[in-house]
């Protein structure tokens, strides 16, 4: 009886404790850093007394201009910005998230209707998460090359491209919230570039990130996927790649398919070198595509574009596996996960999408 | 004896549980959202079939251009981007952090040498934290107005302006890490604007944030401080203001000091309306300044600039208190906290700086 009481009390106490791993998130560590990047230096000699150079105008920005025109100064740019969180009792391989075109780390932090994104979902599954803003994007906005940002209204173009629907109509059965507040939140995640896209800066900074953290699993989205293949192909610390609707795929010399003709934009498949391809066939790769991708071009922007890119994905998976690789293409509706846009990880069913990925990671032994 | 055993077991179990509030961070919730902002709409009528408009060129960006030129599309911009974390057993008033010029929410997330920033430090003190990227900055990069970003090397100018030293020399006794890796990390936090500074967009989005979250304590840095007074003066949900080295101060009509002449940049004190000022005299305000601020202009950029701004701060505190306000100016070296740059919250002694703030919050009854 007393033993029972003791056990009951213990179980009560430990139960209250364990709860903190449920609704709550328990972190061992979190922080932020910049990684990679270059330094640009201006001609001239730094003068610590710009007041002596500036002429008669005491305006602060006039002094700034006098100082920078005298030169001899540096600009640190083209790095990636990283926010990371490591949960308690963490699994050994972190997930490293790289956004797509027009995206930022916010893509993984939330959903249009404010539910939990993959950041929280995979922290709860005890994976360390590293969220990246690629060079010249978001918090990594500082570019060594000047640029003009255009404020071009284009929400409706992307609404179609991302297979949410044909504005203002939503695709029937789409797993995207259809109230205006959620749609506005979605549009407000769009993050323009602040410099020309520099593939070397992106793959270089991501490589430096994997050098810093050691082994990890690279999770990419869309245009980030095209860089992702190069990052994984150049750095042995990338132990696996998870790619949500990557836009392109690197084929080895002699096996590159012809340009795919498409009224909404052609696609020229990427070509890669033998070393990069050799590494890609050594690691597990899973590629996910969502819903509303027809079996043949259907004359809509979203349908035609993603029909073509998913077809290219299948070609690439076949090529990789023919060379002994371990790549899988998952078309989500085929495994019963329906209604997904170009953003499966933040759609209404993102928990289900996450469960599929968690299962794949387990199957591959990447969840230790 | 059995009772003792029971208590010992309980205490052991609960002890292990409580530990998770120590080195570990236990969160009830975290997420991200956009707030405030405007919508820009292009003339014309949206055409869901840009392929029909684009001419003979199947390039994707050609299709994009045809689509946006046809018009009838929107751009959602000028919002703020927010990342928030709510700890377990949270205090009722959150801290809302607004960065300064050239900054982003990263200012609060880390330090040049990778120690914990105010985000973690105040989460551990059980304050909810809201970190903001103001409109046209960082993850809130999307602007309704086009802009040119210049890639001007200027690190050394800011090194002086921020009172780290006179490049490459560090101020004697400065609480800033002097290794190159830390200095590079610091430079890589610099985040340029992606549109003209729009005070209404900044105060509007911050006002919308306080409307959304209810009462909170606004913590500002530098140029963010100038906006901070307006935000607090326009929104009764701002229950207190903590300002680290604000750059300017809003005086009521008839009490605005003359322009302060300075070789490194004049300062024209802000003027504000009676309503805004009336609200500012009703809330507790603390203003912190760091070290290396001389008692009289000393002919250096950092010394002259901050001598003048701290003098203006004292004038403003006197004005506020003369009208019955509750403002305090803390010059950190005077209370024994030494070596601080323009970034006390990420300097080597930021724990000590945080303890001072925690004490002030407690004294004001803002820690319930």
XYZ file of C-alpha atoms in Angstrom:
736
model
C 0.000 0.000 0.000
C 2.733 2.441 0.952
C 4.766 1.341 -2.024
C 1.704 2.028 -4.171
C 1.384 5.484 -2.671
C 5.047 6.158 -3.315
C 4.768 5.032 -6.925
C 1.602 7.027 -7.442
C 3.248 10.168 -6.091
C 6.338 9.607 -8.224
C 4.283 8.958 -11.291
C 2.261 12.115 -10.654
C 5.395 14.211 -10.252
C 7.126 12.752 -13.301
C 3.923 13.014 -15.281
C 3.722 16.747 -14.634
C 7.350 16.952 -15.664
C 6.938 14.959 -18.862
C 4.084 17.221 -19.910
C 6.638 19.907 -20.547
C 7.739 17.897 -23.583
C 4.211 17.922 -24.965
C 2.510 21.233 -25.541
C 5.691 22.896 -24.380
C 8.986 23.114 -26.180
C 12.043 22.423 -24.088
C 15.278 23.685 -25.601
C 18.823 22.968 -24.564
C 20.066 25.936 -26.583
C 19.138 28.549 -29.189
C 21.019 31.317 -30.957
C 21.904 33.078 -34.155
C 25.016 33.574 -36.261
C 26.240 34.580 -39.708
C 28.216 32.077 -41.769
C 30.216 32.262 -44.996
C 30.339 35.508 -46.920
C 32.983 37.751 -48.359
C 34.584 41.106 -47.570
C 34.628 44.032 -49.999
C 37.228 46.738 -49.377
C 37.137 50.256 -50.804
C 40.200 51.975 -52.290
C 41.777 54.709 -50.215
C 42.732 55.111 -46.604
C 40.354 55.145 -43.669
C 40.185 58.563 -42.039
C 38.885 58.539 -38.471
C 38.149 62.259 -38.699
C 35.484 62.616 -41.405
C 34.511 65.968 -39.847
C 37.716 67.359 -41.326
C 36.736 66.145 -44.818
C 33.096 66.981 -45.015
C 33.076 70.656 -46.017
C 30.681 73.055 -44.337
C 27.627 70.851 -44.182
C 27.142 69.313 -40.748
C 24.425 66.922 -41.863
C 25.105 63.430 -40.443
C 24.745 61.732 -43.847
C 27.100 64.270 -45.356
C 29.704 63.229 -42.795
C 28.954 59.571 -43.592
C 29.492 60.264 -47.288
C 32.789 62.059 -46.656
C 33.951 59.105 -44.570
C 33.020 56.416 -47.081
C 34.317 58.420 -50.044
C 37.720 58.693 -48.384
C 37.643 54.893 -48.550
C 39.837 52.279 -46.903
C 36.736 50.694 -45.413
C 35.226 47.218 -45.519
C 31.783 45.752 -46.105
C 31.038 42.279 -44.772
C 28.366 40.724 -46.956
C 27.099 37.703 -48.887
C 26.891 35.563 -45.723
C 23.911 33.469 -44.696
C 22.049 34.294 -41.464
C 21.137 31.339 -39.252
C 18.778 30.892 -36.306
C 19.094 27.553 -34.551
C 17.351 25.674 -31.760
C 18.466 22.447 -30.127
C 15.811 20.595 -28.146
C 16.436 18.606 -25.020
C 17.455 14.966 -25.607
C 18.145 15.921 -29.221
C 18.628 13.426 -32.023
C 22.114 13.532 -33.473
C 21.421 14.825 -37.007
C 19.908 18.315 -37.234
C 17.547 19.438 -39.965
C 18.945 22.397 -41.916
C 16.185 24.322 -43.676
C 16.813 26.338 -46.861
C 13.892 28.404 -48.231
C 12.988 28.950 -51.885
C 12.824 31.938 -54.222
C 11.074 34.885 -52.573
C 11.202 33.085 -49.229
C 13.063 33.364 -45.952
C 13.367 31.300 -42.782
C 9.840 32.498 -41.934
C 8.622 29.794 -44.375
C 9.389 27.175 -41.722
C 8.421 29.242 -38.659
C 4.711 29.523 -39.197
C 1.788 28.934 -41.567
C -0.566 31.416 -43.267
C -3.131 30.817 -40.517
C -0.583 30.955 -37.686
C -0.344 27.243 -36.844
C 3.001 25.638 -36.111
C 5.461 25.297 -38.956
C 8.117 22.623 -39.472
C 10.404 24.442 -37.009
C 8.148 23.609 -34.052
C 6.896 20.299 -35.422
C 10.391 18.852 -35.787
C 11.660 20.364 -32.530
C 8.849 18.399 -30.886
C 10.209 15.326 -32.661
C 13.579 16.111 -31.010
C 15.433 17.235 -34.126
C 17.781 20.209 -33.805
C 16.708 22.800 -36.397
C 18.823 25.327 -38.263
C 16.861 27.959 -40.196
C 18.700 29.867 -42.918
C 18.231 33.177 -44.701
C 20.402 32.705 -47.777
C 22.878 35.422 -48.844
C 21.111 38.609 -50.044
C 17.782 37.637 -48.504
C 15.996 38.570 -45.273
C 18.372 38.997 -42.361
C 21.291 38.198 -44.673
C 20.387 41.226 -46.749
C 23.865 42.745 -46.839
C 25.229 42.263 -50.355
C 28.684 43.171 -51.684
C 26.978 44.142 -54.957
C 24.564 47.057 -55.256
C 21.086 46.353 -56.526
C 17.785 47.941 -57.397
C 14.702 46.530 -55.698
C 11.544 46.908 -57.712
C 8.230 47.120 -55.934
C 6.246 45.240 -58.588
C 2.769 44.018 -57.657
C 2.906 40.294 -58.461
C 0.958 38.436 -55.734
C -1.507 37.025 -58.285
C 1.286 35.644 -60.490
C 2.712 33.711 -57.548
C -0.750 32.595 -56.386
C -1.012 30.756 -59.740
C 2.611 29.604 -59.852
C 2.309 28.163 -56.343
C -0.856 26.215 -57.283
C -3.047 27.899 -54.705
C -5.484 28.531 -57.548
C -6.237 31.018 -60.291
C -6.780 34.282 -58.477
C -9.223 34.990 -56.877
C -10.367 31.368 -57.075
C -8.801 28.702 -54.919
C -8.137 25.241 -56.311
C -10.945 22.902 -55.329
C -9.936 21.019 -52.184
C -6.734 22.994 -51.706
C -5.143 22.568 -48.265
C -4.737 26.322 -47.944
C -6.859 28.522 -45.646
C -9.298 30.559 -47.707
C -9.873 33.568 -45.472
C -8.371 36.919 -46.421
C -6.347 37.271 -43.207
C -4.450 34.039 -43.926
C -3.901 34.952 -47.570
C -2.497 38.334 -46.537
C -0.162 36.660 -44.051
C 1.002 34.380 -46.858
C 1.650 37.289 -49.230
C 3.557 39.043 -46.449
C 6.078 36.196 -46.261
C 7.342 37.166 -49.732
C 10.916 38.389 -49.363
C 12.679 39.903 -52.384
C 16.384 39.538 -53.109
C 18.661 42.436 -52.223
C 21.306 41.577 -54.796
C 21.732 39.368 -57.838
C 21.393 35.649 -57.070
C 24.924 34.383 -56.484
C 25.045 30.564 -56.564
C 28.607 30.477 -55.236
C 27.690 32.679 -52.263
C 24.730 30.423 -51.462
C 26.494 27.073 -51.816
C 29.617 28.516 -50.162
C 27.810 29.795 -47.077
C 25.738 26.611 -46.779
C 28.942 24.563 -47.083
C 30.486 26.676 -44.320
C 27.389 26.012 -42.210
C 27.731 22.232 -42.608
C 31.466 22.518 -41.860
C 30.557 24.330 -38.644
C 27.801 22.047 -37.393
C 29.043 18.702 -38.719
C 26.612 16.163 -40.100
C 23.056 17.168 -40.905
C 20.048 16.656 -43.118
C 19.407 19.365 -45.705
C 15.732 20.269 -46.205
C 15.112 22.494 -49.216
C 12.190 24.207 -50.884
C 11.737 25.119 -54.547
C 14.665 27.167 -55.909
C 16.571 26.295 -52.741
C 16.448 22.716 -54.029
C 18.553 23.503 -57.081
C 21.268 24.908 -54.788
C 20.686 22.044 -52.384
C 21.940 19.414 -54.848
C 25.194 21.360 -55.241
C 25.561 21.872 -51.478
C 25.057 18.140 -50.851
C 27.276 17.214 -53.793
C 30.126 19.296 -52.408
C 30.002 18.611 -48.687
C 30.184 15.140 -47.090
C 28.539 16.522 -43.930
C 25.228 16.545 -45.776
C 23.942 13.090 -44.838
C 20.621 13.236 -46.697
C 18.488 15.634 -48.715
C 14.760 16.269 -48.345
C 13.528 18.449 -51.208
C 10.035 19.978 -51.360
C 9.216 20.685 -55.005
C 12.737 21.508 -56.171
C 12.812 23.579 -59.346
C 15.694 21.827 -61.068
C 17.999 18.794 -60.965
C 21.693 18.244 -61.812
C 22.313 15.559 -64.431
C 25.729 14.087 -65.215
C 27.485 14.855 -68.500
C 25.956 12.992 -71.428
C 22.674 12.329 -69.636
C 21.213 15.838 -69.516
C 17.686 15.893 -70.970
C 16.893 18.528 -73.597
C 15.352 21.865 -72.637
C 11.711 21.322 -71.694
C 9.477 23.633 -73.696
C 6.678 25.273 -71.778
C 4.460 28.235 -72.593
C 4.778 29.474 -69.012
C 8.581 29.262 -68.990
C 11.014 26.690 -70.371
C 13.264 24.655 -68.123
C 16.868 23.905 -69.033
C 17.930 20.945 -66.855
C 21.123 21.511 -64.863
C 24.348 19.752 -65.728
C 26.825 18.820 -63.036
C 30.360 17.435 -62.749
C 31.186 13.813 -61.981
C 32.356 14.475 -58.395
C 29.164 16.247 -57.396
C 26.989 13.570 -58.959
C 29.034 10.793 -57.331
C 28.317 12.188 -53.890
C 24.623 12.616 -54.652
C 24.244 8.916 -55.463
C 25.715 8.000 -52.062
C 23.118 9.644 -49.822
C 19.411 9.050 -49.235
C 17.251 11.599 -51.037
C 13.518 12.134 -50.909
C 11.689 14.554 -53.202
C 8.121 15.611 -52.438
C 5.559 17.092 -54.811
C 2.071 18.237 -53.834
C -1.343 18.164 -55.455
C -2.846 19.816 -58.573
C -0.075 18.531 -60.811
C -1.742 17.053 -63.897
C -0.599 13.945 -65.819
C -0.241 16.110 -68.914
C -0.045 19.901 -69.515
C -3.485 21.389 -68.820
C -2.958 24.947 -70.067
C -2.827 26.548 -66.605
C 0.302 28.220 -65.271
C 0.545 26.101 -62.130
C -0.443 22.881 -63.843
C 1.943 23.217 -66.783
C 4.901 24.424 -64.742
C 4.735 21.674 -62.146
C 3.782 18.915 -64.549
C 7.093 19.635 -66.233
C 9.199 19.954 -63.107
C 7.765 16.764 -61.575
C 8.462 14.941 -64.821
C 12.054 16.180 -64.674
C 12.212 15.021 -61.053
C 11.200 11.500 -62.117
C 13.839 11.530 -64.880
C 16.459 12.558 -62.367
C 15.445 9.987 -59.753
C 15.675 7.304 -62.477
C 19.112 8.576 -63.498
C 20.383 8.683 -59.901
C 19.092 5.194 -59.118
C 20.424 3.759 -62.378
C 23.861 4.788 -61.067
C 23.229 3.066 -57.742
C 21.708 6.019 -55.907
C 18.999 6.074 -53.230
C 16.506 8.666 -54.429
C 12.726 8.543 -54.003
C 10.025 10.691 -55.527
C 6.875 10.998 -53.431
C 3.844 12.498 -55.155
C 1.810 13.283 -52.050
C -1.704 12.585 -53.424
C -0.481 9.083 -54.422
C 0.188 8.330 -50.742
C -3.158 9.770 -49.670
C -1.979 13.273 -48.700
C -4.162 15.606 -50.709
C -4.690 19.251 -51.539
C -1.099 20.461 -51.240
C 0.165 23.633 -52.868
C 3.815 24.387 -53.594
C 4.198 24.790 -49.798
C 3.303 21.378 -48.317
C 5.176 22.176 -45.074
C 2.866 25.071 -44.236
C -0.398 23.867 -45.796
C -3.386 22.971 -43.624
C -2.258 19.329 -43.514
C 1.383 20.065 -42.677
C 1.270 17.750 -39.655
C 0.439 14.881 -42.002
C 3.190 16.003 -44.394
C 5.604 16.093 -41.453
C 4.594 12.593 -40.332
C 5.468 11.239 -43.760
C 8.897 12.843 -43.571
C 9.418 11.578 -40.006
C 8.634 8.072 -41.233
C 11.106 8.376 -44.098
C 13.845 9.651 -41.757
C 13.206 6.666 -39.467
C 13.250 4.202 -42.376
C 16.615 5.591 -43.446
C 18.064 5.368 -39.933
C 18.488 9.140 -39.852
C 16.569 9.536 -36.581
C 19.199 8.246 -34.129
C 10.562 7.065 7.814
C 8.206 6.095 5.027
C 6.922 9.652 4.849
C 10.522 10.817 4.566
C 11.139 8.378 1.743
C 8.029 9.599 -0.031
C 9.070 13.238 0.317
C 12.611 12.466 -0.788
C 11.364 10.694 -3.902
C 8.966 13.513 -4.704
C 11.625 16.120 -4.186
C 14.038 14.176 -6.418
C 11.449 13.910 -9.175
C 10.382 17.543 -8.978
C 14.017 18.630 -8.707
C 14.855 16.949 -12.004
C 11.812 18.650 -13.473
C 12.693 22.121 -12.199
C 16.188 21.843 -13.668
C 14.654 22.240 -17.096
C 14.048 25.886 -16.210
C 17.751 26.449 -15.584
C 20.193 25.882 -18.381
C 17.245 24.934 -20.526
C 14.602 27.169 -21.980
C 11.066 25.952 -21.584
C 8.603 27.611 -23.911
C 4.832 27.503 -23.855
C 4.705 28.796 -27.417
C 6.706 30.343 -30.243
C 5.857 31.570 -33.726
C 6.103 34.257 -36.354
C 3.740 36.678 -38.069
C 3.603 39.868 -40.110
C 1.756 42.876 -38.726
C 0.656 46.240 -40.131
C 1.615 47.174 -43.669
C -0.151 48.370 -46.772
C -1.251 46.979 -50.121
C -0.162 48.443 -53.453
C -2.297 47.589 -56.494
C -1.226 47.939 -60.124
C -3.454 49.402 -62.822
C -4.960 46.979 -65.310
C -6.687 43.658 -65.076
C -5.118 40.437 -63.839
C -4.722 37.883 -66.624
C -4.363 34.297 -65.466
C -2.921 33.323 -68.815
C 0.337 35.282 -69.134
C 1.512 32.710 -71.693
C -0.943 34.289 -74.132
C 0.611 37.732 -73.589
C 4.276 37.037 -73.518
C 5.251 36.959 -77.192
C 7.562 34.273 -78.524
C 10.018 34.128 -75.664
C 9.365 31.212 -73.307
C 11.775 32.445 -70.650
C 10.130 32.228 -67.203
C 10.997 35.841 -66.314
C 9.584 36.971 -69.631
C 6.294 35.343 -68.670
C 6.534 36.977 -65.239
C 7.038 40.365 -66.887
C 4.069 39.884 -69.229
C 1.922 38.964 -66.230
C 2.924 41.914 -64.048
C 2.765 44.389 -66.953
C -0.817 43.362 -67.647
C -1.408 44.595 -64.102
C -4.358 44.201 -61.774
C -2.074 42.660 -59.165
C -1.236 43.453 -55.556
C 1.905 43.772 -53.487
C 1.658 43.367 -49.710
C 4.450 45.369 -48.107
C 5.581 47.803 -45.411
C 4.605 45.390 -42.624
C 6.807 44.442 -39.682
C 7.952 40.826 -39.234
C 7.734 39.407 -35.725
C 9.192 36.316 -34.045
C 7.862 35.656 -30.563
C 8.493 33.234 -27.716
C 6.432 32.824 -24.570
C 8.138 30.987 -21.722
C 6.406 28.730 -19.263
C 4.930 30.491 -16.219
C 5.321 33.735 -18.128
C 5.075 37.164 -16.558
C 2.133 39.148 -17.838
C 3.884 41.980 -19.718
C 6.023 40.923 -22.689
C 9.149 42.754 -23.819
C 8.827 44.012 -27.405
C 12.231 44.629 -28.965
C 12.765 47.174 -31.754
C 16.269 47.346 -33.308
C 18.119 50.465 -34.447
C 19.385 51.792 -37.779
C 21.201 49.096 -39.743
C 19.937 46.471 -37.308
C 17.424 43.655 -37.254
C 15.989 41.302 -34.639
C 19.365 39.518 -34.704
C 20.619 42.356 -32.438
C 18.760 40.741 -29.535
C 19.320 37.106 -30.527
C 23.046 36.817 -30.012
C 26.289 38.687 -29.293
C 29.395 39.170 -31.469
C 31.071 36.279 -29.636
C 27.989 34.012 -29.711
C 26.875 34.307 -26.098
C 23.207 34.706 -25.224
C 21.498 37.946 -26.162
C 18.593 39.672 -24.407
C 16.161 37.246 -26.100
C 17.431 34.294 -24.078
C 18.352 36.269 -20.984
C 14.837 37.679 -20.552
C 13.126 34.411 -21.516
C 15.033 32.888 -18.596
C 13.602 35.673 -16.450
C 10.142 34.513 -17.625
C 9.331 37.499 -19.859
C 7.573 36.781 -23.165
C 9.699 38.288 -25.946
C 8.596 39.729 -29.267
C 11.418 40.454 -31.731
C 10.677 42.817 -34.608
C 12.168 43.490 -38.022
C 10.744 46.913 -38.822
C 9.157 47.620 -42.242
C 11.723 47.533 -45.100
C 14.326 45.739 -43.004
C 15.427 42.106 -42.693
C 12.538 39.674 -42.986
C 10.165 42.618 -43.488
C 12.099 43.558 -46.605
C 9.079 43.860 -48.888
C 8.535 47.549 -49.601
C 5.740 49.188 -51.601
C 8.335 51.679 -52.871
C 11.244 50.681 -55.106
C 14.740 51.427 -53.893
C 18.384 51.188 -54.806
C 20.640 49.423 -52.331
C 24.215 50.645 -52.402
C 26.977 48.297 -51.370
C 29.155 50.960 -49.739
C 32.007 49.788 -47.512
C 31.384 51.620 -44.239
C 32.234 49.213 -41.382
C 34.930 51.550 -40.041
C 32.569 54.537 -39.937
C 30.146 52.570 -37.780
C 32.950 51.152 -35.621
C 33.664 54.777 -34.607
C 30.025 55.893 -34.426
C 29.203 52.924 -32.168
C 32.083 53.776 -29.787
C 33.864 50.477 -30.235
C 36.984 52.502 -30.911
C 38.825 54.260 -33.713
C 39.481 51.527 -36.238
C 41.578 49.382 -35.929
C 42.047 50.392 -32.286
C 39.537 49.391 -29.648
C 38.607 51.790 -26.877
C 40.616 50.983 -23.757
C 38.555 48.755 -21.497
C 35.767 48.343 -24.015
C 33.333 45.511 -23.207
C 33.549 44.242 -26.771
C 35.420 41.062 -27.770
C 38.624 41.980 -29.579
C 39.188 38.921 -31.748
C 38.609 39.141 -35.502
C 35.972 36.400 -35.570
C 33.739 38.327 -33.150
C 34.273 41.612 -34.993
C 33.307 39.934 -38.275
C 30.170 38.503 -36.688
C 29.325 41.997 -35.480
C 29.803 43.534 -38.925
C 27.645 40.772 -40.391
C 24.679 41.860 -38.275
C 24.488 45.098 -40.307
C 21.216 45.058 -42.243
C 20.543 47.802 -44.801
C 17.134 49.277 -45.529
C 15.293 48.056 -48.607
C 13.246 51.202 -49.059
C 13.141 54.761 -47.781
C 12.590 55.023 -44.016
C 8.857 55.482 -43.537
C 8.067 56.642 -40.003
C 4.323 56.077 -40.468
C 4.902 52.484 -41.612
C 7.116 51.818 -38.590
C 4.895 53.432 -35.949
C 1.773 52.036 -37.665
C 2.987 48.430 -37.709
C 4.298 48.659 -34.148
C 0.959 50.117 -33.075
C -0.797 47.205 -34.782
C 1.524 44.827 -32.916
C 0.602 46.337 -29.530
C -3.092 46.253 -30.530
C -2.667 42.546 -31.258
C -0.746 41.486 -28.159
C -2.251 43.900 -25.635
C -0.060 45.474 -22.981
C 3.700 45.281 -23.246
C 7.011 46.968 -22.551
C 8.735 48.522 -25.558
C 12.521 48.063 -25.625
C 14.241 50.167 -28.279
C 17.736 50.710 -29.576
C 19.235 53.820 -31.172
C 17.162 55.052 -34.132
C 14.412 52.661 -33.027
C 14.183 54.861 -29.925
C 13.070 57.907 -31.903
C 10.189 55.855 -33.347
C 9.634 54.292 -29.938
C 8.530 57.581 -28.342
C 5.896 58.004 -31.046
C 4.722 54.388 -30.737
C 4.370 54.748 -26.965
C 2.790 58.178 -27.323
C 0.120 56.823 -29.651
C -0.780 53.485 -28.085
C -1.975 52.992 -24.490
C -0.929 49.332 -24.654
C 2.696 50.447 -24.312
C 3.043 50.301 -20.543
C 6.681 51.393 -20.302
C 9.658 52.234 -22.524
C 13.222 51.027 -22.124
C 15.495 52.875 -24.558
C 19.126 51.949 -25.176
C 20.911 55.030 -26.501
C 17.991 56.549 -28.409
C 19.091 58.973 -31.104
C 16.434 61.620 -30.572
C 13.640 62.797 -28.258
C 10.246 64.421 -28.840
C 9.783 67.759 -27.062
C 6.441 69.523 -26.684
C 5.694 72.733 -28.596
C 7.512 75.731 -27.180
C 10.104 73.612 -25.337
C 12.099 72.241 -28.258
C 15.816 72.963 -27.783
C 17.692 74.548 -30.694
C 19.559 72.419 -33.247
C 22.686 71.019 -31.620
C 25.702 71.866 -33.733
C 28.218 69.063 -34.141
C 31.098 68.590 -36.578
C 30.135 64.932 -36.980
C 26.488 65.661 -37.699
C 24.011 68.135 -36.198
C 20.971 67.008 -34.300
C 17.616 68.724 -34.673
C 15.534 67.724 -31.637
C 12.108 66.262 -32.470
C 8.923 68.170 -31.811
C 5.732 66.343 -30.891
C 2.058 67.116 -30.365
C 0.419 67.551 -26.990
C -1.448 64.212 -27.066
C 1.683 62.186 -27.717
C 3.637 64.006 -25.034
C 0.784 63.642 -22.544
C 0.888 59.890 -22.870
C 4.670 59.795 -22.542
C 4.542 61.543 -19.165
C 2.168 58.867 -17.876
C 4.400 55.798 -18.251
C 7.677 54.751 -16.650
C 10.640 55.323 -18.970
C 14.272 54.366 -18.538
C 17.013 55.511 -20.915
C 20.407 53.842 -20.855
C 23.687 55.191 -22.187
C 26.993 53.299 -22.185
C 30.630 54.238 -21.666
C 33.107 56.427 -23.585
C 30.773 59.405 -23.567
C 32.831 62.421 -22.496
C 31.650 65.313 -20.298
C 32.440 67.698 -23.163
C 33.074 67.230 -26.902
C 36.461 65.503 -27.315
C 36.934 65.799 -31.083
C 36.259 62.100 -31.817
C 33.263 60.934 -33.845
C 31.883 58.602 -31.167
C 32.654 60.956 -28.291
C 31.161 64.077 -29.884
C 28.072 62.360 -31.247
C 27.093 60.668 -28.016
C 28.074 63.532 -25.741
C 25.458 65.531 -27.633
C 22.753 62.858 -27.699
C 23.154 62.047 -24.002
C 22.950 65.763 -23.205
C 19.717 65.925 -25.205
C 18.486 62.859 -23.313
C 19.041 64.672 -19.993
C 17.208 67.757 -21.311
C 14.297 65.573 -22.329
C 14.160 63.658 -19.033
C 14.104 67.006 -17.207
C 11.305 68.255 -19.478
C 9.245 65.075 -19.043
C 9.650 65.080 -15.264
C 8.909 68.785 -15.002
C 5.519 67.898 -16.509
C 4.984 65.148 -13.941
C 6.539 62.285 -15.927
C 8.480 59.265 -14.685
C 11.630 59.205 -16.817
C 15.092 58.153 -15.669
C 18.440 58.476 -17.420
C 20.988 55.841 -16.448
C 24.573 56.488 -17.524
C 25.887 52.963 -17.036
C 29.437 53.819 -15.855
C 27.890 55.968 -13.088
C 26.231 52.846 -11.667
C 29.416 50.809 -11.970
C 28.699 49.118 -15.326
C 31.698 49.948 -17.460
C 33.083 49.624 -20.972
C 29.798 49.657 -22.897
C 29.569 50.538 -26.569
C 26.404 51.692 -28.336
C 25.205 48.052 -27.917
C 25.078 47.459 -24.139
C 22.660 44.523 -24.601
C 25.201 42.489 -26.565
C 28.454 43.698 -25.001
C 30.613 41.348 -22.915
C 28.841 42.484 -19.733
C 25.305 42.166 -21.122
C 24.251 39.946 -18.212
C 25.078 42.804 -15.848
C 23.256 45.235 -18.128
C 20.254 42.901 -18.113
C 20.303 42.631 -14.309
C 20.051 46.406 -14.063
C 17.022 46.411 -16.354
C 15.440 43.500 -14.468
C 15.842 45.504 -11.245
C 14.216 48.572 -12.807
C 11.285 46.497 -14.105
C 10.799 45.072 -10.618
C 11.000 48.505 -8.986
C 8.305 49.751 -11.372
C 6.047 46.771 -10.681
C 6.302 45.705 -14.319
C 7.419 42.162 -13.450
C 4.077 40.713 -12.285
